[in-house]
């Protein structure tokens, strides 16, 4: 992997790529990681380069690519974030900071639900700039590809986390291709026997299906040409292995019932052409009833758009899925949120809105752009998984997380606090009663003073005294959150009233 490959990819997908910045980031990172090696024995710099390449291949911007190249610098080398900010500016440093923060946090708690929920919260929090999350996904993607070099227990833990948290997040961001790739990589380590079995039983079928699909593709090309429909691309899409496994489980492992093992994908210029193509295909191949899906009029919750139909192929009983879409739908389905960057230069929601609030302020434009995408993704996220609206609004409010830290209760709950927060802030964030009855605090099991500055990722245990309801007035001098201050004052007032 060389930097030139990264740049070539980036330029192909994104005309606004700034080669100079990317090269500068590369030189800096290369020097910083000099002499370091990955567990596989290869030079460390390969990892950030691979991460950057994934991002370049989906059309992410120069800032994101540069941040990806630098993403392990503050954590693993002697160079600091401040240095990065001086060299590369606020935006890149901010993205790197987000990644570093997420990496530092060791999630606690034994209960699985806690763990996953907390990790999701982290992601939400990091997504003050959604690009942080996208970099994190690309980072994980490469780590999964090189997982073989790690010890067995680590492989399992990382693969499981990938399957349960990272892949669903890629899915929420509409990054279907990355989601499928992450799941397939994890599959091998999480369910090794099932993985072997599936690979064995599908190998031959895949081959047969591919041949059949290729034959039909040739026929469809001829038919569409006759009807004067321009085909931008037509290809066979192989189903991802892990998805296939899940589907097989539903169908008693009968592979003949999987119609989309290899699907035909047709990309045509305009939405109108999608419907025309569907009609033409149905004229030649009978569709299976109830399997015609118009995800253009009714997109999936994650924004997925396409027409799907299952047809009877030329060989009797061979059913095949056909997917029809425009190039834009295709890019969005494959790259999800990244496609918004790809298209942001052209007519888009963003530009329409900008026209309404006429502004040439570059900073404002990029801010609007970020907000729009962020809000849109949050909305999708909510639709799918967060039913609790209060939770949703809380996460919306968690906006600019650069000054936030995350601490944990011994049970594994995440408490988010401003930088400089103390155990008293932590206690009141849990519950007013906990705050009022606090007499001490422990960090990682060691007693600390109540004005201790909590560090990111620490486990805080609050020591309480049963029946104590009066806070100490002095706490007001060092508490950081207004929530704690208000609650302390309240409790003190009540105490005074009782005395009178
Ligand atoms: Mn990394």
Short mmCIF file of C-alpha atoms and ligand atoms in Angstrom, two decimals:
data_model
loop_
_atom_site.label_atom_id
_atom_site.label_comp_id
_atom_site.label_asym_id
_atom_site.label_seq_id
_atom_site.Cartn_x
_atom_site.Cartn_y
_atom_site.Cartn_z
CA UNK A 1 0.00 0.00 0.00
CA UNK A 2 1.41 3.36 -0.96
CA UNK A 3 0.21 6.89 -0.47
CA UNK A 4 -0.05 7.27 -4.24
CA UNK A 5 -2.69 4.56 -4.35
CA UNK A 6 -4.66 6.38 -1.69
CA UNK A 7 -4.44 9.65 -3.59
CA UNK A 8 -5.37 8.06 -6.90
CA UNK A 9 -8.48 6.51 -5.30
CA UNK A 10 -9.42 9.79 -3.65
CA UNK A 11 -9.08 11.77 -6.86
CA UNK A 12 -11.09 9.27 -8.82
CA UNK A 13 -14.00 9.52 -6.41
CA UNK A 14 -13.75 13.11 -5.34
CA UNK A 15 -12.60 15.90 -7.61
CA UNK A 16 -12.00 18.26 -4.69
CA UNK A 17 -9.23 16.11 -3.26
CA UNK A 18 -6.27 18.13 -2.04
CA UNK A 19 -3.20 16.05 -2.69
CA UNK A 20 -0.83 18.35 -0.81
CA UNK A 21 -2.57 18.02 2.54
CA UNK A 22 -2.81 14.25 2.22
CA UNK A 23 0.91 13.96 1.44
CA UNK A 24 1.77 16.22 4.33
CA UNK A 25 -0.30 14.05 6.68
CA UNK A 26 1.40 10.96 5.32
CA UNK A 27 4.91 12.32 5.84
CA UNK A 28 4.04 13.36 9.37
CA UNK A 29 2.46 10.01 10.28
CA UNK A 30 5.23 8.00 8.67
CA UNK A 31 7.87 9.77 10.69
CA UNK A 32 5.83 9.56 13.89
CA UNK A 33 5.28 5.80 13.56
CA UNK A 34 8.85 5.17 12.41
CA UNK A 35 10.13 1.84 13.72
CA UNK A 36 6.71 0.73 15.02
CA UNK A 37 5.26 -2.53 13.84
CA UNK A 38 1.81 -4.05 13.71
CA UNK A 39 1.13 -7.41 15.39
CA UNK A 40 1.50 -8.92 11.92
CA UNK A 41 5.06 -7.62 11.71
CA UNK A 42 4.42 -5.13 8.91
CA UNK A 43 5.34 -1.44 9.36
CA UNK A 44 2.72 0.40 11.41
CA UNK A 45 2.11 3.06 8.77
CA UNK A 46 0.36 0.43 6.64
CA UNK A 47 -2.58 0.48 9.00
CA UNK A 48 -3.42 4.19 8.77
CA UNK A 49 -2.80 3.99 5.02
CA UNK A 50 -5.25 1.13 4.60
CA UNK A 51 -7.77 2.99 6.72
CA UNK A 52 -7.34 6.06 4.54
CA UNK A 53 -7.69 4.00 1.39
CA UNK A 54 -11.06 2.62 2.43
CA UNK A 55 -12.25 6.16 3.00
CA UNK A 56 -10.79 7.38 -0.28
CA UNK A 57 -12.55 4.60 -2.13
CA UNK A 58 -15.92 5.81 -0.92
CA UNK A 59 -15.24 9.41 -1.83
CA UNK A 60 -14.63 10.94 1.60
CA UNK A 61 -13.10 14.39 1.70
CA UNK A 62 -9.46 15.39 2.15
CA UNK A 63 -9.98 16.30 5.81
CA UNK A 64 -11.32 12.84 6.60
CA UNK A 65 -8.58 11.05 4.68
CA UNK A 66 -5.86 13.10 6.34
CA UNK A 67 -7.36 12.54 9.78
CA UNK A 68 -7.44 8.80 9.04
CA UNK A 69 -3.74 8.83 8.17
CA UNK A 70 -3.03 10.59 11.46
CA UNK A 71 -5.60 8.75 13.57
CA UNK A 72 -3.19 6.72 15.74
CA UNK A 73 -0.55 9.42 16.15
CA UNK A 74 -1.60 10.94 19.51
CA UNK A 75 -2.34 7.54 21.04
CA UNK A 76 0.73 5.62 19.91
CA UNK A 77 3.48 8.17 19.37
CA UNK A 78 5.01 11.05 21.26
CA UNK A 79 3.28 13.64 19.10
CA UNK A 80 0.35 15.41 20.70
CA UNK A 81 -2.99 16.63 19.47
CA UNK A 82 -1.85 20.19 20.00
CA UNK A 83 0.94 19.54 17.57
CA UNK A 84 -1.48 18.12 15.03
CA UNK A 85 -3.70 21.14 15.39
CA UNK A 86 -0.76 23.44 14.76
CA UNK A 87 0.30 21.49 11.68
CA UNK A 88 -3.06 20.60 10.18
CA UNK A 89 -5.64 22.92 11.67
CA UNK A 90 -8.64 22.52 13.92
CA UNK A 91 -10.84 20.32 11.78
CA UNK A 92 -8.38 17.48 11.23
CA UNK A 93 -7.25 17.64 14.86
CA UNK A 94 -10.87 17.50 16.00
CA UNK A 95 -11.52 14.34 14.02
CA UNK A 96 -8.36 12.70 15.31
CA UNK A 97 -9.33 13.66 18.84
CA UNK A 98 -12.69 11.98 18.45
CA UNK A 99 -11.06 8.72 17.38
CA UNK A 100 -8.49 8.88 20.15
CA UNK A 101 -11.19 9.40 22.77
CA UNK A 102 -13.24 6.51 21.52
CA UNK A 103 -10.18 4.27 21.52
CA UNK A 104 -9.18 5.12 25.06
CA UNK A 105 -12.44 4.13 26.61
CA UNK A 106 -12.48 0.64 27.93
CA UNK A 107 -16.06 -0.36 28.28
CA UNK A 108 -17.03 -1.92 31.55
CA UNK A 109 -19.92 -3.87 32.92
CA UNK A 110 -20.71 -7.49 32.53
CA UNK A 111 -24.20 -7.25 31.23
CA UNK A 112 -24.16 -7.45 27.49
CA UNK A 113 -27.01 -4.99 26.99
CA UNK A 114 -25.20 -2.38 29.03
CA UNK A 115 -22.06 -2.86 27.10
CA UNK A 116 -23.69 -2.54 23.71
CA UNK A 117 -25.92 0.33 24.71
CA UNK A 118 -22.96 2.16 26.12
CA UNK A 119 -20.89 1.61 23.05
CA UNK A 120 -23.74 2.97 20.97
CA UNK A 121 -23.89 6.02 23.18
CA UNK A 122 -20.20 6.52 22.64
CA UNK A 123 -20.67 6.48 18.96
CA UNK A 124 -23.47 8.97 19.16
CA UNK A 125 -21.31 11.15 21.30
CA UNK A 126 -18.36 10.96 18.97
CA UNK A 127 -20.58 11.88 16.13
CA UNK A 128 -20.41 15.57 16.92
CA UNK A 129 -18.85 15.16 13.52
CA UNK A 130 -20.17 12.03 11.87
CA UNK A 131 -16.90 11.68 9.96
CA UNK A 132 -15.29 10.49 13.19
CA UNK A 133 -17.58 7.48 13.16
CA UNK A 134 -16.85 6.79 9.51
CA UNK A 135 -13.10 6.84 10.19
CA UNK A 136 -13.60 4.54 13.16
CA UNK A 137 -15.45 2.08 10.94
CA UNK A 138 -12.68 2.10 8.33
CA UNK A 139 -10.13 1.65 11.13
CA UNK A 140 -12.04 -1.37 12.41
CA UNK A 141 -12.38 -2.75 8.91
CA UNK A 142 -8.62 -2.95 8.53
CA UNK A 143 -8.16 -4.32 12.04
CA UNK A 144 -10.62 -7.08 11.14
CA UNK A 145 -8.69 -7.88 8.00
CA UNK A 146 -5.54 -8.38 10.06
CA UNK A 147 -7.19 -10.12 13.00
CA UNK A 148 -5.33 -13.36 12.36
CA UNK A 149 -2.19 -11.91 13.95
CA UNK A 150 -3.85 -11.45 17.35
CA UNK A 151 -4.28 -14.02 20.16
CA UNK A 152 -7.40 -16.17 20.04
CA UNK A 153 -9.41 -14.57 22.89
CA UNK A 154 -8.78 -11.14 21.46
CA UNK A 155 -9.93 -12.28 18.04
CA UNK A 156 -13.23 -13.46 19.43
CA UNK A 157 -13.88 -10.36 21.50
CA UNK A 158 -13.06 -7.95 18.68
CA UNK A 159 -15.01 -9.92 16.10
CA UNK A 160 -18.06 -10.10 18.34
CA UNK A 161 -17.95 -6.39 19.00
CA UNK A 162 -17.64 -5.81 15.27
CA UNK A 163 -20.70 -7.89 14.58
CA UNK A 164 -22.82 -6.46 17.35
CA UNK A 165 -21.86 -2.80 17.27
CA UNK A 166 -19.74 -1.73 14.32
CA UNK A 167 -21.69 -3.51 11.58
CA UNK A 168 -25.07 -2.22 12.83
CA UNK A 169 -23.64 1.29 12.95
CA UNK A 170 -22.38 0.99 9.38
CA UNK A 171 -25.87 -0.17 8.50
CA UNK A 172 -27.49 2.80 10.21
CA UNK A 173 -25.23 5.08 8.26
CA UNK A 174 -26.43 3.34 5.12
CA UNK A 175 -23.00 1.91 4.34
CA UNK A 176 -24.27 -1.45 3.10
CA UNK A 177 -21.06 -2.61 1.51
CA UNK A 178 -18.95 -1.94 4.58
CA UNK A 179 -21.58 -3.48 6.84
CA UNK A 180 -21.56 -6.70 4.79
CA UNK A 181 -17.77 -6.82 4.70
CA UNK A 182 -17.46 -6.30 8.46
CA UNK A 183 -20.00 -9.02 9.17
CA UNK A 184 -18.30 -11.49 6.87
CA UNK A 185 -14.91 -10.85 8.43
CA UNK A 186 -16.36 -11.28 11.92
CA UNK A 187 -18.38 -14.37 11.00
CA UNK A 188 -15.25 -16.49 10.67
CA UNK A 189 -14.16 -15.77 14.25
CA UNK A 190 -17.50 -15.60 16.04
CA UNK A 191 -18.99 -18.78 14.57
CA UNK A 192 -16.00 -20.65 13.14
CA UNK A 193 -17.78 -23.96 12.61
CA UNK A 194 -20.83 -22.45 10.98
CA UNK A 195 -18.57 -20.37 8.83
CA UNK A 196 -16.76 -23.48 7.58
CA UNK A 197 -20.02 -25.27 6.95
CA UNK A 198 -21.58 -22.43 4.98
CA UNK A 199 -18.48 -21.90 2.91
CA UNK A 200 -18.55 -25.57 2.01
CA UNK A 201 -22.21 -25.90 1.07
CA UNK A 202 -22.36 -22.67 -0.88
CA UNK A 203 -19.21 -22.90 -2.92
CA UNK A 204 -20.67 -24.97 -5.71
CA UNK A 205 -24.03 -23.20 -5.64
CA UNK A 206 -22.41 -19.83 -5.94
CA UNK A 207 -20.60 -21.02 -9.03
CA UNK A 208 -23.75 -22.44 -10.63
CA UNK A 209 -25.70 -19.31 -9.84
CA UNK A 210 -23.01 -17.05 -11.19
CA UNK A 211 -23.04 -18.86 -14.49
CA UNK A 212 -26.82 -18.66 -14.73
CA UNK A 213 -26.81 -14.97 -13.85
CA UNK A 214 -24.16 -14.21 -16.45
CA UNK A 215 -26.28 -15.87 -19.12
CA UNK A 216 -29.36 -13.85 -18.17
CA UNK A 217 -27.35 -10.66 -18.02
CA UNK A 218 -26.39 -11.13 -21.66
CA UNK A 219 -30.07 -11.58 -22.57
CA UNK A 220 -31.19 -8.56 -20.59
CA UNK A 221 -28.56 -6.43 -22.31
CA UNK A 222 -30.04 -7.32 -25.68
CA UNK A 223 -33.64 -6.77 -24.57
CA UNK A 224 -32.94 -3.36 -23.03
CA UNK A 225 -30.95 -2.25 -26.02
CA UNK A 226 -33.91 -3.03 -28.26
CA UNK A 227 -36.11 -0.90 -26.01
CA UNK A 228 -33.51 1.90 -26.14
CA UNK A 229 -32.73 1.91 -22.46
CA UNK A 230 -29.19 2.89 -21.67
CA UNK A 231 -27.48 0.59 -19.20
CA UNK A 232 -24.86 2.30 -17.09
CA UNK A 233 -23.86 -0.94 -15.43
CA UNK A 234 -25.20 -4.45 -15.09
CA UNK A 235 -23.58 -7.03 -12.88
CA UNK A 236 -24.14 -10.00 -10.63
CA UNK A 237 -24.10 -9.18 -6.93
CA UNK A 238 -23.10 -12.02 -4.64
CA UNK A 239 -24.83 -12.20 -1.31
CA UNK A 240 -22.60 -11.63 1.69
CA UNK A 241 -21.84 -14.88 3.50
CA UNK A 242 -23.10 -13.93 6.93
CA UNK A 243 -26.39 -12.60 5.56
CA UNK A 244 -26.73 -15.83 3.63
CA UNK A 245 -26.18 -17.80 6.80
CA UNK A 246 -28.95 -15.90 8.61
CA UNK A 247 -31.31 -16.43 5.71
CA UNK A 248 -30.49 -20.10 5.48
CA UNK A 249 -31.27 -20.51 9.15
CA UNK A 250 -34.75 -19.17 8.44
CA UNK A 251 -35.20 -21.57 5.54
CA UNK A 252 -34.07 -24.78 7.25
CA UNK A 253 -30.70 -24.54 5.54
CA UNK A 254 -32.28 -25.16 2.14
CA UNK A 255 -30.12 -23.21 -0.26
CA UNK A 256 -32.53 -23.65 -3.16
CA UNK A 257 -34.90 -21.28 -1.42
CA UNK A 258 -32.41 -18.44 -1.52
CA UNK A 259 -33.28 -16.49 -4.65
CA UNK A 260 -30.77 -13.74 -4.21
CA UNK A 261 -27.63 -15.80 -3.70
CA UNK A 262 -26.42 -13.99 -6.77
CA UNK A 263 -28.72 -11.15 -7.77
CA UNK A 264 -28.73 -9.19 -11.00
CA UNK A 265 -28.15 -5.53 -10.51
CA UNK A 266 -29.02 -3.07 -13.25
CA UNK A 267 -28.03 0.58 -13.08
CA UNK A 268 -29.86 2.95 -15.40
CA UNK A 269 -29.64 6.75 -15.72
CA UNK A 270 -32.94 8.00 -14.36
CA UNK A 271 -35.74 7.01 -11.98
CA UNK A 272 -38.10 6.82 -14.95
CA UNK A 273 -35.74 4.29 -16.56
CA UNK A 274 -35.90 2.12 -13.43
CA UNK A 275 -39.65 1.64 -13.79
CA UNK A 276 -39.36 1.16 -17.56
CA UNK A 277 -36.71 -1.49 -17.03
CA UNK A 278 -38.88 -3.27 -14.48
CA UNK A 279 -41.77 -3.38 -16.95
CA UNK A 280 -39.59 -4.68 -19.77
CA UNK A 281 -38.11 -7.40 -17.59
CA UNK A 282 -41.55 -8.51 -16.46
CA UNK A 283 -42.60 -8.71 -20.08
CA UNK A 284 -39.92 -11.31 -20.70
CA UNK A 285 -39.67 -13.06 -17.35
CA UNK A 286 -42.63 -13.75 -15.11
CA UNK A 287 -42.29 -12.16 -11.69
CA UNK A 288 -42.98 -14.00 -8.48
CA UNK A 289 -46.04 -12.54 -6.83
CA UNK A 290 -45.49 -10.51 -3.63
CA UNK A 291 -41.82 -10.13 -4.38
CA UNK A 292 -42.00 -6.88 -6.33
CA UNK A 293 -40.69 -4.17 -4.05
CA UNK A 294 -40.70 -0.48 -4.81
CA UNK A 295 -38.11 0.94 -2.47
CA UNK A 296 -37.96 4.04 -4.64
CA UNK A 297 -41.42 5.25 -3.63
CA UNK A 298 -41.08 3.67 -0.21
CA UNK A 299 -37.41 3.68 0.81
CA UNK A 300 -36.20 1.45 3.64
CA UNK A 301 -35.73 3.17 7.01
CA UNK A 302 -32.00 3.52 6.40
CA UNK A 303 -32.72 5.35 3.16
CA UNK A 304 -32.14 2.43 0.80
CA UNK A 305 -33.73 2.94 -2.63
CA UNK A 306 -34.09 0.49 -5.53
CA UNK A 307 -36.68 -1.60 -7.31
CA UNK A 308 -36.55 -5.29 -6.47
CA UNK A 309 -38.27 -8.13 -8.25
CA UNK A 310 -37.87 -11.90 -8.25
CA UNK A 311 -38.29 -13.51 -11.64
CA UNK A 312 -38.56 -17.01 -13.02
CA UNK A 313 -35.39 -17.53 -14.99
CA UNK A 314 -35.09 -19.43 -18.24
CA UNK A 315 -34.38 -22.70 -16.46
CA UNK A 316 -37.47 -24.09 -14.83
CA UNK A 317 -37.90 -23.32 -11.19
CA UNK A 318 -34.81 -21.13 -11.00
CA UNK A 319 -35.82 -17.93 -9.30
CA UNK A 320 -33.62 -14.89 -9.46
CA UNK A 321 -33.67 -11.51 -7.84
CA UNK A 322 -33.24 -8.39 -9.95
CA UNK A 323 -32.37 -5.00 -8.45
CA UNK A 324 -32.81 -1.82 -10.47
CA UNK A 325 -31.49 1.60 -9.47
CA UNK A 326 -29.91 4.86 -10.62
CA UNK A 327 -26.18 5.61 -10.11
CA UNK A 328 -27.01 7.92 -7.24
CA UNK A 329 -29.09 5.24 -5.50
CA UNK A 330 -26.27 2.81 -6.08
CA UNK A 331 -23.62 5.00 -4.51
CA UNK A 332 -25.90 5.75 -1.61
CA UNK A 333 -26.63 2.08 -1.06
CA UNK A 334 -22.97 1.14 -1.16
CA UNK A 335 -21.41 4.09 0.60
CA UNK A 336 -24.31 5.55 2.57
CA UNK A 337 -23.44 8.69 4.36
CA UNK A 338 -20.24 9.00 2.39
CA UNK A 339 -22.27 9.41 -0.78
CA UNK A 340 -23.57 12.66 0.62
CA UNK A 341 -20.09 14.05 0.34
CA UNK A 342 -19.81 12.66 -3.12
CA UNK A 343 -22.93 14.45 -4.19
CA UNK A 344 -22.70 17.50 -2.03
CA UNK A 345 -21.05 19.45 -4.81
CA UNK A 346 -24.04 18.93 -7.05
CA UNK A 347 -27.67 19.72 -6.59
CA UNK A 348 -28.60 18.48 -3.20
CA UNK A 349 -30.74 19.19 -0.24
CA UNK A 350 -27.87 21.14 1.20
CA UNK A 351 -27.54 23.46 -1.74
CA UNK A 352 -31.26 24.07 -1.86
CA UNK A 353 -31.19 25.11 1.74
CA UNK A 354 -28.15 27.25 1.18
CA UNK A 355 -29.93 29.07 -1.58
CA UNK A 356 -32.67 29.94 0.82
CA UNK A 357 -30.26 31.33 3.41
CA UNK A 358 -27.97 32.99 0.96
CA UNK A 359 -24.51 32.90 2.40
CA UNK A 360 -20.98 32.74 1.11
CA UNK A 361 -19.50 32.13 4.49
CA UNK A 362 -17.53 28.93 4.01
CA UNK A 363 -17.57 27.99 7.64
CA UNK A 364 -21.31 28.42 7.85
CA UNK A 365 -21.80 26.30 4.76
CA UNK A 366 -19.77 23.45 6.11
CA UNK A 367 -21.57 23.74 9.42
CA UNK A 368 -25.00 23.58 7.78
CA UNK A 369 -23.87 20.62 5.77
CA UNK A 370 -22.71 18.75 8.85
CA UNK A 371 -25.82 19.55 10.82
CA UNK A 372 -28.13 18.41 8.09
CA UNK A 373 -26.47 15.07 7.64
CA UNK A 374 -26.11 14.54 11.30
CA UNK A 375 -29.74 15.30 12.03
CA UNK A 376 -30.88 13.13 9.18
CA UNK A 377 -28.86 10.20 10.41
CA UNK A 378 -30.07 10.64 13.92
CA UNK A 379 -33.59 10.58 12.63
CA UNK A 380 -32.96 7.31 10.85
CA UNK A 381 -31.27 5.96 13.90
CA UNK A 382 -34.24 6.82 16.00
CA UNK A 383 -36.68 5.24 13.61
CA UNK A 384 -34.85 1.97 13.81
CA UNK A 385 -33.71 1.50 17.31
CA UNK A 386 -34.39 4.22 19.79
CA UNK A 387 -38.01 4.07 20.70
CA UNK A 388 -37.64 6.14 23.78
CA UNK A 389 -38.06 9.71 22.60
CA UNK A 390 -36.52 11.16 25.70
CA UNK A 391 -33.39 9.21 24.96
CA UNK A 392 -33.44 10.49 21.44
CA UNK A 393 -33.65 14.11 22.44
CA UNK A 394 -30.94 13.61 24.94
CA UNK A 395 -28.70 12.30 22.22
CA UNK A 396 -29.62 15.22 19.98
CA UNK A 397 -28.54 17.59 22.68
CA UNK A 398 -25.22 15.86 23.06
CA UNK A 399 -23.84 17.99 20.31
CA UNK A 400 -20.34 19.21 20.62
CA UNK A 401 -18.50 16.65 22.53
CA UNK A 402 -15.03 18.04 22.47
CA UNK A 403 -15.22 19.07 26.11
CA UNK A 404 -16.98 15.99 27.38
CA UNK A 405 -15.63 13.01 29.26
CA UNK A 406 -17.23 9.66 29.95
CA UNK A 407 -17.07 7.92 33.28
CA UNK A 408 -18.59 4.64 34.35
CA UNK A 409 -20.53 3.41 37.33
CA UNK A 410 -19.29 0.07 38.70
CA UNK A 411 -22.31 -1.49 36.94
CA UNK A 412 -21.06 -0.19 33.60
CA UNK A 413 -23.42 2.73 33.01
CA UNK A 414 -21.93 5.62 31.12
CA UNK A 415 -22.16 9.03 32.74
CA UNK A 416 -21.18 11.88 30.46
CA UNK A 417 -19.75 14.95 32.11
CA UNK A 418 -17.94 18.14 31.18
CA UNK A 419 -14.18 18.12 31.44
CA UNK A 420 -13.04 18.85 34.98
CA UNK A 421 -16.09 17.26 36.57
CA UNK A 422 -15.74 15.82 40.08
CA UNK A 423 -17.19 12.80 41.92
CA UNK A 424 -19.91 15.13 43.26
CA UNK A 425 -21.01 15.95 39.69
CA UNK A 426 -20.94 12.26 38.97
CA UNK A 427 -23.04 11.44 42.04
CA UNK A 428 -25.71 14.01 41.20
CA UNK A 429 -25.77 12.83 37.60
CA UNK A 430 -26.76 9.40 38.90
CA UNK A 431 -29.44 10.57 41.31
CA UNK A 432 -30.14 13.48 43.67
CA UNK A 433 -30.29 11.14 46.65
CA UNK A 434 -26.95 9.64 45.76
CA UNK A 435 -25.51 13.15 45.56
CA UNK A 436 -26.94 14.26 48.89
CA UNK A 437 -25.77 11.16 50.75
CA UNK A 438 -22.23 11.15 49.34
CA UNK A 439 -19.40 10.88 51.86
CA UNK A 440 -16.57 9.69 49.66
CA UNK A 441 -15.49 8.40 46.27
CA UNK A 442 -13.23 5.75 44.78
CA UNK A 443 -11.59 5.60 41.39
CA UNK A 444 -10.68 2.14 40.20
CA UNK A 445 -11.08 1.05 43.82
CA UNK A 446 -8.77 3.74 45.28
CA UNK A 447 -10.17 6.53 47.49
CA UNK A 448 -9.97 10.03 45.96
CA UNK A 449 -10.96 13.47 47.34
CA UNK A 450 -14.41 14.74 46.37
CA UNK A 451 -12.89 17.53 44.27
CA UNK A 452 -10.91 15.02 42.21
CA UNK A 453 -10.86 15.66 38.43
CA UNK A 454 -12.43 12.65 36.79
CA UNK A 455 -10.52 11.35 33.77
CA UNK A 456 -12.05 9.95 30.63
CA UNK A 457 -13.02 6.30 30.95
CA UNK A 458 -12.62 5.95 34.72
CA UNK A 459 -14.87 3.82 36.88
CA UNK A 460 -16.18 5.89 39.78
CA UNK A 461 -17.67 4.41 42.89
CA UNK A 462 -19.58 6.78 45.13
CA UNK A 463 -19.53 6.00 48.84
CA UNK A 464 -22.79 7.02 50.49
CA UNK A 465 -24.11 7.12 54.02
CA UNK A 466 -27.60 5.83 54.51
CA UNK A 467 -30.03 8.51 55.68
CA UNK A 468 -27.69 11.43 54.96
CA UNK A 469 -29.66 14.13 53.13
CA UNK A 470 -27.53 17.22 53.55
CA UNK A 471 -24.84 18.14 51.04
CA UNK A 472 -21.79 20.11 52.06
CA UNK A 473 -21.95 23.80 51.16
CA UNK A 474 -18.26 23.71 50.18
CA UNK A 475 -19.09 21.39 47.31
CA UNK A 476 -20.41 24.43 45.46
CA UNK A 477 -16.84 25.71 45.17
CA UNK A 478 -15.67 22.88 42.98
CA UNK A 479 -18.66 21.24 41.29
CA UNK A 480 -18.66 21.74 37.57
CA UNK A 481 -22.16 20.98 36.33
CA UNK A 482 -25.05 23.34 36.84
CA UNK A 483 -27.21 20.32 37.55
CA UNK A 484 -25.17 19.45 40.64
CA UNK A 485 -25.06 23.07 41.80
CA UNK A 486 -28.83 23.49 41.53
CA UNK A 487 -29.47 20.27 43.40
CA UNK A 488 -27.01 21.14 46.16
CA UNK A 489 -28.60 24.57 46.65
CA UNK A 490 -32.05 23.02 46.69
CA UNK A 491 -31.10 20.52 49.33
CA UNK A 492 -29.43 23.19 51.44
CA UNK A 493 -32.53 25.39 51.28
CA UNK A 494 -34.72 22.53 52.41
CA UNK A 495 -32.40 21.87 55.31
CA UNK A 496 -32.63 25.49 56.45
CA UNK A 497 -36.40 25.40 56.35
CA UNK A 498 -36.43 22.31 58.50
CA UNK A 499 -34.20 24.01 61.09
CA UNK A 500 -36.54 27.02 61.38
MN1 LIG B 1 -6.18 2.39 14.23
#
